[in-house]
Amino acid sequence: MSRQIPFMKVPRGEVLFREGDAGQHAYAIESGLVQICVERSGKRVAVANLGKGEIFGEMAIISEGPRSATAVALEDCQLLRLEAQQFHHRMEAMDPVMRMVVDVMLSRLRRTLEQLDSLPENPRMPEEPPAELVEQALTQLRLEHELSDAIADEQFAVFYQPIVCLASGKLAGFEALVRWNHPRRGMISPDSFLPAAERSDLILEITKSVLGTISRDLPELRMRCLKNIENVKLVYASLNVTARDLADAQFAEKIEAHFVEHGMTTDALRLEVTESSLMANLEETDLMLSRLRRLGVGIAIDDFGTGYSSMNHLAQLPISTLKIDKSFVAAMNESDQSRKIVNAILRLAKELGIPVVAEGIETKWDARYLAREACEFGQGYFYGKPVPLEAALKLIANWRAKPVLPQLVHAKSA
Ligand code: CMP
Ligand code: MG
């Protein structure tokens, strides 16, 4: 693999770059001390000594101009190299006023540096420990590096969790869940890396990779269904997508291309979108969802009940399924309140003519309760955990459709 490792060891005395050079990277100091200096009236003027947690070399990257100063390692240093791209897409996404403020600040600093010709005795030494905000930003930037390596190395695995028709007990589909198969840390759950991926463009690459896997796996999964058709439906795959994916103008075409390549029709795909992602860019999202619906792609609102979507907008968007968040389902048995929320969501969905998937079904009681309340579909550990493709294929072959409702009627009348 020809990728460069972003961590660098720099020996004491090494010049990282000189004033006037073209800038390609910025750097974060993991350890050591770096001096920033300029050459004025034939004298070297030190303007700052930077230590752990500080960033330098960002000005040339952000303003796409020459280096404003020279950077020299005063001690042996460990640096994290930051790519221009990590700044550029954030600058593009930035509020225009803030962008203008940053530009003004940078050009002022450049002018001040140009006018420096008196030698300060001692440039400031780094005193205060790096602020929490800097550490958070560095954690994000390090994770982005690891994630782009993971994308290039294809370290993402897709696990399939069964979704079941509650009335018949037939297997109806699978939610495709991405896991990061980290070479050192093992399987990492999406909660630990998707938020970071979402804040950068990397989420698009991850979605593309999962989409590729799903479109490859679906023909095999469906073939297996044909051999057990009295117990399973022709399964669909449900993919989680973000506002950023939906904002990609080519998203529908990309899905179509993947599916055509593997001889699959796009009606085998369902997309899960959270309320907040749906509401992010309402107009564009609505257009994209309509295009996807025309391709036969189903659209499910994910984690319903936890977001802040406007009922009016929900009713207008081309939604085909509603997924009740597992927090309500998990608490149903003990909390009247949660049961009432579940019932209210079921009634609302019924009014809108949208079928419901209840997430987080863990017990037979949950399944029976929801089936009696005419909830169409269910998902959760009671029916099965997310499993790799091979196990999903076995699950299809061995699935036995057991309706939960007759026992309930029996139990009640007994
Ligand atoms: P850049 O212009 O890319 O290269 C030189 C870097 O020195 C610059 O980005 C900043 O990161 C840093 N720098 C310039 N002026 C100062 C200053 N007054 N204090 C601290 N760092 C500075
Ligand atoms: Mg989901």
Coordinates of C-alpha atoms and ligand atoms in Angstrom, one line a residue:
M1 CA 0.0 0.0 0.0
S2 CA 1.5 3.4 -1.0
R3 CA -0.4 5.5 1.5
Q4 CA 1.8 7.7 3.7
I5 CA 1.5 7.4 7.5
P6 CA 0.2 10.7 8.9
F7 CA 2.4 10.4 12.1
M8 CA 5.9 11.7 11.8
K9 CA 8.9 11.8 14.0
V10 CA 11.0 15.0 13.4
P11 CA 14.4 15.3 14.9
R12 CA 15.5 18.4 16.8
G13 CA 16.9 21.1 14.5
E14 CA 15.0 20.0 11.4
V15 CA 13.3 22.7 9.4
L16 CA 9.8 21.6 8.6
F17 CA 9.2 24.3 6.0
R18 CA 10.4 27.8 5.2
E19 CA 8.7 31.1 4.9
G20 CA 7.4 31.6 1.3
D21 CA 7.2 27.8 0.6
A22 CA 4.1 26.4 -0.9
G23 CA 2.1 24.7 1.8
Q24 CA 0.7 21.2 1.5
H25 CA -0.1 20.1 5.0
A26 CA -0.7 21.5 8.5
Y27 CA 0.6 19.7 11.6
A28 CA -0.6 19.0 15.1
I29 CA 2.1 18.6 17.7
E30 CA 1.7 15.3 19.6
S31 CA 5.0 15.9 21.6
G32 CA 8.0 18.2 21.4
L33 CA 8.5 21.9 20.7
V34 CA 8.4 23.8 17.4
Q35 CA 9.6 27.3 16.8
I36 CA 7.9 29.6 14.4
C37 CA 10.2 32.3 13.1
V38 CA 10.5 34.9 10.3
E39 CA 13.6 36.5 8.6
R40 CA 13.4 40.3 8.9
S41 CA 16.1 42.8 8.1
G42 CA 18.6 39.9 7.9
K43 CA 17.7 38.8 11.4
R44 CA 15.8 35.7 12.4
V45 CA 12.8 36.7 14.6
A46 CA 11.2 34.0 16.6
V47 CA 7.4 34.7 16.9
A48 CA 6.2 31.7 18.8
N49 CA 7.2 28.4 20.4
L50 CA 4.5 25.8 20.0
G51 CA 4.0 22.7 22.1
K52 CA 1.8 19.6 22.5
G53 CA -1.8 20.0 21.3
E54 CA -1.0 23.1 19.1
I55 CA -1.4 23.3 15.4
F56 CA 0.8 25.1 12.9
G57 CA 1.0 25.4 9.1
E58 CA -2.8 25.8 8.9
M59 CA -2.6 29.4 7.4
A60 CA -1.1 28.4 4.0
I61 CA -3.7 25.6 3.7
I62 CA -6.7 27.6 4.6
S63 CA -5.8 30.7 2.6
E64 CA -4.0 28.7 -0.2
G65 CA -1.1 31.1 0.0
P66 CA 2.7 30.8 0.8
R67 CA 4.0 29.9 4.3
S68 CA 3.8 33.0 6.5
A69 CA 6.8 31.8 8.6
T70 CA 9.5 29.1 9.0
A71 CA 8.9 26.2 11.3
V72 CA 11.9 24.5 13.1
A73 CA 11.8 21.6 15.6
L74 CA 13.4 22.9 18.8
E75 CA 13.2 19.3 20.3
D76 CA 12.6 15.9 18.8
C77 CA 8.9 16.0 17.8
Q78 CA 6.1 13.7 17.1
L79 CA 3.7 15.3 14.7
L80 CA 0.3 14.4 13.2
R81 CA 0.1 15.5 9.6
L82 CA -3.2 17.0 8.6
E83 CA -4.4 16.9 5.0
A84 CA -5.5 20.1 3.2
Q85 CA -8.7 18.2 2.4
Q86 CA -9.5 17.9 6.1
F87 CA -9.7 21.7 6.2
H88 CA -11.1 22.5 2.8
H89 CA -14.5 20.7 3.0
R90 CA -15.0 22.3 6.4
M91 CA -14.2 25.7 5.0
E92 CA -16.7 25.1 2.2
A93 CA -19.4 24.1 4.7
M94 CA -18.7 27.1 6.9
D95 CA -21.0 30.0 7.5
P96 CA -20.0 32.7 5.0
V97 CA -19.7 35.3 7.7
M98 CA -17.3 33.1 9.7
R99 CA -15.4 32.3 6.6
M100 CA -14.9 36.1 6.0
V101 CA -13.8 36.6 9.6
V102 CA -11.2 33.8 9.3
D103 CA -9.9 35.3 6.1
V104 CA -9.6 38.7 7.7
M105 CA -7.8 37.3 10.7
L106 CA -5.4 35.4 8.5
S107 CA -4.5 38.4 6.4
R108 CA -4.1 40.6 9.5
L109 CA -1.7 38.1 11.0
R110 CA 0.2 37.9 7.7
R111 CA 0.6 41.6 7.6
T112 CA 1.8 41.8 11.2
L113 CA 4.4 39.1 10.4
E114 CA 5.6 41.0 7.4
Q115 CA 6.1 44.2 9.5
L116 CA 8.1 42.4 12.2
D117 CA 11.6 43.7 12.4
S118 CA 12.4 44.0 16.1
L119 CA 13.6 40.9 17.8
P120 CA 11.6 39.9 20.9
E121 CA 13.8 38.6 23.6
N122 CA 11.9 35.4 24.4
P123 CA 9.1 34.2 22.4
R124 CA 6.2 32.9 24.4
M125 CA 6.7 29.3 25.7
P126 CA 3.6 27.2 25.6
E127 CA 2.1 27.6 29.1
E128 CA -1.4 26.4 29.4
P129 CA -2.2 22.7 28.7
P130 CA -4.1 22.2 25.5
A131 CA -7.7 23.1 25.8
E132 CA -10.4 20.4 25.7
L133 CA -11.7 21.8 22.4
V134 CA -8.3 21.3 20.8
E135 CA -8.1 17.8 22.1
Q136 CA -11.6 17.0 20.7
A137 CA -10.6 18.5 17.3
L138 CA -7.4 16.4 17.3
T139 CA -9.3 13.2 18.2
Q140 CA -11.7 13.9 15.3
L141 CA -8.8 14.5 12.9
R142 CA -6.9 11.4 14.0
L143 CA -10.0 9.3 13.6
E144 CA -10.5 10.7 10.1
H145 CA -7.1 9.5 9.2
E146 CA -7.8 6.0 10.5
L147 CA -11.1 6.0 8.7
S148 CA -9.7 6.9 5.4
D149 CA -7.1 4.1 5.8
A150 CA -10.0 1.7 6.7
I151 CA -11.9 2.7 3.6
A152 CA -8.8 2.1 1.4
D153 CA -8.2 -1.2 3.1
E154 CA -11.8 -2.3 2.9
Q155 CA -12.0 -2.9 6.7
F156 CA -15.8 -2.4 6.8
A157 CA -18.0 -5.5 7.3
V158 CA -21.7 -5.7 6.8
F159 CA -23.9 -7.6 9.4
Y160 CA -27.5 -8.5 8.7
Q161 CA -30.2 -8.3 11.4
P162 CA -33.6 -10.0 10.6
I163 CA -36.8 -8.1 10.3
V164 CA -39.9 -10.2 10.7
C165 CA -43.6 -10.0 9.8
L166 CA -45.2 -10.2 13.3
A167 CA -48.5 -11.7 12.2
S168 CA -47.1 -14.6 10.1
G169 CA -43.7 -14.9 11.7
K170 CA -42.2 -14.9 8.2
L171 CA -38.7 -13.4 7.7
A172 CA -39.3 -10.2 5.7
G173 CA -35.9 -8.5 5.4
F174 CA -32.6 -7.5 6.9
E175 CA -31.2 -4.3 8.3
A176 CA -27.6 -4.0 7.0
L177 CA -25.4 -2.8 9.8
V178 CA -21.9 -1.7 9.2
R179 CA -19.0 -2.8 11.6
W180 CA -15.4 -1.6 11.4
N181 CA -13.2 -4.6 11.5
H182 CA -10.2 -2.8 12.9
P183 CA -6.8 -4.6 12.5
R184 CA -5.8 -4.0 16.1
R185 CA -9.0 -3.1 18.0
G186 CA -11.3 -5.8 16.5
M187 CA -14.9 -5.1 15.6
I188 CA -15.9 -1.5 16.3
S189 CA -19.6 -0.6 16.5
P190 CA -20.9 2.2 14.3
D191 CA -21.7 4.5 17.2
S192 CA -18.0 4.9 17.8
F193 CA -17.1 6.0 14.3
L194 CA -20.2 7.1 12.2
P195 CA -20.5 10.5 14.0
A196 CA -16.9 11.3 13.0
A197 CA -17.4 10.0 9.5
E198 CA -20.6 12.1 9.2
R199 CA -18.7 15.3 10.1
S200 CA -16.4 14.7 7.2
D201 CA -17.1 13.5 3.7
L202 CA -15.9 10.0 4.6
I203 CA -19.5 8.9 5.3
L204 CA -20.1 8.9 1.5
E205 CA -17.3 6.4 1.0
I206 CA -18.6 4.2 3.8
T207 CA -22.1 4.3 2.4
K208 CA -20.7 3.4 -1.0
S209 CA -18.8 0.5 0.4
V210 CA -21.9 -0.9 2.3
L211 CA -24.0 -0.4 -0.8
G212 CA -21.5 -2.4 -2.8
T213 CA -21.7 -5.2 -0.3
I214 CA -25.5 -5.2 -0.1
S215 CA -25.9 -5.3 -3.9
R216 CA -23.5 -8.2 -4.1
D217 CA -25.1 -10.1 -1.2
L218 CA -28.8 -9.6 -2.0
P219 CA -29.0 -11.9 -5.0
E220 CA -27.5 -14.7 -2.9
L221 CA -29.9 -13.9 0.0
R222 CA -32.9 -13.9 -2.3
M223 CA -31.9 -17.1 -4.0
R224 CA -31.8 -18.8 -0.6
C225 CA -35.3 -17.4 0.1
L226 CA -36.7 -19.2 -2.9
K227 CA -35.9 -22.6 -1.3
N228 CA -37.8 -21.8 1.9
I229 CA -40.6 -19.6 0.5
E230 CA -43.3 -20.9 2.9
N231 CA -41.4 -19.5 5.8
V232 CA -39.7 -16.4 4.4
K233 CA -40.6 -13.6 2.0
L234 CA -38.3 -12.5 -0.7
V235 CA -36.1 -10.4 1.6
Y236 CA -35.2 -6.8 1.2
A237 CA -32.1 -5.1 2.7
S238 CA -32.4 -1.9 4.7
L239 CA -29.5 0.5 4.6
N240 CA -28.9 3.4 7.0
V241 CA -28.1 6.7 5.3
T242 CA -27.4 10.2 6.5
A243 CA -28.4 13.7 5.4
R244 CA -25.0 14.0 3.7
D245 CA -25.7 10.9 1.5
L246 CA -29.1 12.3 0.5
A247 CA -27.5 15.6 -0.4
D248 CA -25.3 13.9 -2.9
A249 CA -27.0 14.8 -6.2
Q250 CA -25.8 11.5 -7.8
F251 CA -27.1 9.3 -4.9
A252 CA -30.0 7.7 -6.8
E253 CA -27.9 7.0 -9.8
K254 CA -25.2 5.4 -7.7
I255 CA -27.7 3.1 -6.1
E256 CA -29.1 2.2 -9.5
A257 CA -25.6 1.5 -10.9
H258 CA -24.7 -0.8 -8.0
F259 CA -27.9 -2.8 -8.3
V260 CA -27.9 -3.0 -12.1
E261 CA -24.3 -4.3 -11.9
H262 CA -25.5 -7.3 -9.8
G263 CA -28.7 -7.9 -11.7
M264 CA -30.9 -6.7 -8.8
T265 CA -33.9 -4.5 -8.9
T266 CA -33.8 -1.5 -6.7
D267 CA -37.1 -2.4 -5.0
A268 CA -35.1 -4.8 -2.9
L269 CA -33.6 -1.9 -1.2
R270 CA -34.9 0.2 1.7
L271 CA -33.2 3.3 3.1
E272 CA -33.4 4.2 6.8
V273 CA -33.2 7.9 7.5
T274 CA -33.4 9.5 10.9
E275 CA -35.9 12.4 11.5
S276 CA -33.1 14.9 11.9
S277 CA -31.5 13.8 8.6
L278 CA -34.9 14.1 6.9
M279 CA -35.4 17.6 8.2
A280 CA -31.8 18.8 7.4
N281 CA -32.4 20.1 3.9
L282 CA -36.0 19.5 3.5
E283 CA -36.6 20.6 0.0
E284 CA -33.6 18.8 -1.6
T285 CA -34.3 15.7 0.6
D286 CA -37.9 15.6 -0.6
L287 CA -36.7 15.7 -4.2
M288 CA -34.1 13.0 -3.7
L289 CA -36.6 10.8 -1.8
S290 CA -39.1 11.1 -4.6
R291 CA -36.5 10.1 -7.1
L292 CA -35.6 7.1 -5.0
R293 CA -39.3 6.1 -4.6
R294 CA -39.7 6.2 -8.3
L295 CA -36.9 3.6 -8.5
G296 CA -38.9 1.5 -6.1
V297 CA -36.5 2.1 -3.2
G298 CA -38.4 2.1 0.1
I299 CA -37.8 4.9 2.6
A300 CA -38.1 4.2 6.4
I301 CA -37.9 6.8 9.1
D302 CA -35.5 5.5 11.6
D303 CA -35.6 5.8 15.4
F304 CA -39.0 7.4 15.1
G305 CA -40.1 9.2 18.3
T306 CA -36.7 10.4 19.3
G307 CA -36.3 13.3 16.9
Y308 CA -38.1 16.6 16.4
S309 CA -39.7 16.3 13.0
S310 CA -42.7 18.3 12.1
M311 CA -45.8 16.1 11.6
N312 CA -46.8 18.2 8.7
H313 CA -43.5 17.5 6.9
L314 CA -43.6 13.9 7.7
A315 CA -47.0 13.4 6.2
Q316 CA -45.8 15.1 3.0
L317 CA -42.5 13.2 2.5
P318 CA -42.6 10.0 0.5
I319 CA -42.1 7.7 3.4
S320 CA -42.9 4.0 3.1
T321 CA -42.1 2.7 6.6
L322 CA -41.8 4.0 10.1
K323 CA -39.4 2.4 12.6
I324 CA -40.3 2.8 16.3
D325 CA -37.2 3.5 18.3
K326 CA -36.0 0.7 20.5
S327 CA -36.0 2.8 23.6
F328 CA -39.9 2.8 23.6
V329 CA -40.1 -0.9 22.8
A330 CA -37.6 -1.9 25.5
A331 CA -39.5 0.1 28.2
M332 CA -43.0 -1.0 27.0
N333 CA -43.3 -3.8 29.5
E334 CA -42.6 -1.7 32.6
S335 CA -43.7 1.8 31.6
D336 CA -47.3 2.8 30.8
Q337 CA -45.9 5.9 29.3
S338 CA -43.8 4.0 26.7
R339 CA -46.7 1.7 25.9
K340 CA -48.9 4.8 25.3
I341 CA -46.2 6.3 23.0
V342 CA -45.9 3.0 21.0
N343 CA -49.7 2.8 20.7
A344 CA -49.9 6.5 19.6
I345 CA -47.2 5.9 16.9
L346 CA -49.0 2.8 15.7
R347 CA -52.3 4.8 15.4
L348 CA -50.5 7.7 13.6
A349 CA -48.9 5.3 11.1
K350 CA -52.2 3.6 10.5
E351 CA -53.9 7.0 9.8
L352 CA -51.1 7.8 7.3
G353 CA -51.2 4.3 5.8
I354 CA -47.6 3.6 6.6
P355 CA -46.5 0.1 7.9
V356 CA -44.4 0.0 11.1
V357 CA -41.3 -1.9 12.1
A358 CA -40.8 -2.0 15.9
E359 CA -37.1 -2.1 16.8
G360 CA -35.6 -3.6 20.0
I361 CA -38.0 -6.6 20.4
E362 CA -36.3 -8.7 23.1
T363 CA -39.0 -10.9 24.5
K364 CA -41.9 -13.0 23.4
W365 CA -44.1 -10.6 25.4
D366 CA -42.9 -7.6 23.3
A367 CA -43.6 -9.5 20.1
R368 CA -47.1 -10.6 21.2
Y369 CA -48.0 -7.2 22.5
L370 CA -47.0 -5.5 19.2
A371 CA -48.7 -8.1 17.0
R372 CA -51.9 -7.6 19.0
E373 CA -51.6 -3.9 18.4
A374 CA -51.4 -4.6 14.7
C375 CA -47.7 -3.5 14.3
E376 CA -46.7 -5.1 11.0
F377 CA -43.0 -5.8 11.5
G378 CA -40.5 -6.4 14.3
Q379 CA -36.7 -6.5 14.8
G380 CA -34.6 -7.2 17.8
Y381 CA -32.6 -9.9 19.7
F382 CA -35.8 -12.0 20.2
Y383 CA -35.7 -12.6 16.4
G384 CA -32.0 -12.5 15.9
K385 CA -28.8 -10.4 16.4
P386 CA -26.9 -8.9 13.4
V387 CA -24.9 -11.7 11.8
P388 CA -22.4 -11.9 8.8
L389 CA -23.6 -13.0 5.4
E390 CA -22.9 -16.7 5.9
A391 CA -25.0 -16.9 9.1
A392 CA -27.8 -14.8 7.4
L393 CA -27.9 -17.4 4.6
K394 CA -28.3 -20.2 7.2
L395 CA -30.9 -18.2 9.0
I396 CA -33.0 -18.0 5.9
A397 CA -32.6 -21.8 5.2
N398 CA -33.6 -22.7 8.7
W399 CA -36.3 -20.1 9.3
R400 CA -39.7 -21.4 10.6
A401 CA -42.6 -18.9 10.5
K402 CA -44.2 -19.0 13.9
P403 CA -47.1 -16.6 14.4
V404 CA -47.1 -15.2 17.9
L405 CA -50.7 -14.0 17.9
P406 CA -52.8 -17.3 18.2
Q407 CA -51.0 -18.2 21.5
L408 CA -51.9 -14.8 22.8
V409 CA -55.6 -15.2 22.0
H410 CA -55.4 -18.6 23.6
A411 CA -53.6 -17.3 26.7
K412 CA -56.2 -14.5 27.1
S413 CA -59.2 -16.7 26.8
A414 CA -57.7 -19.4 29.1
Ligands
CMP1 P1 1.6 28.8 7.6 O1 1.5 30.2 7.1 O2 1.0 27.7 6.8 O3 3.1 28.4 7.9 C1 3.7 29.1 9.0 C2 2.9 28.8 10.3 O4 3.3 29.4 11.5 C3 1.5 29.4 10.1 O5 0.8 28.7 9.1 C4 1.0 29.3 11.5 O6 0.6 28.0 11.8 C5 2.2 29.6 12.3 N1 2.2 31.0 12.8 C6 2.4 32.1 12.1 N2 2.4 33.2 12.9 C7 2.2 32.8 14.1 C8 2.2 33.4 15.4 N3 2.3 34.7 15.6 N4 2.0 32.6 16.5 C9 1.9 31.3 16.4 N5 2.0 30.6 15.2 C10 2.1 31.4 14.1
MG2 MG -31.5 1.8 11.5

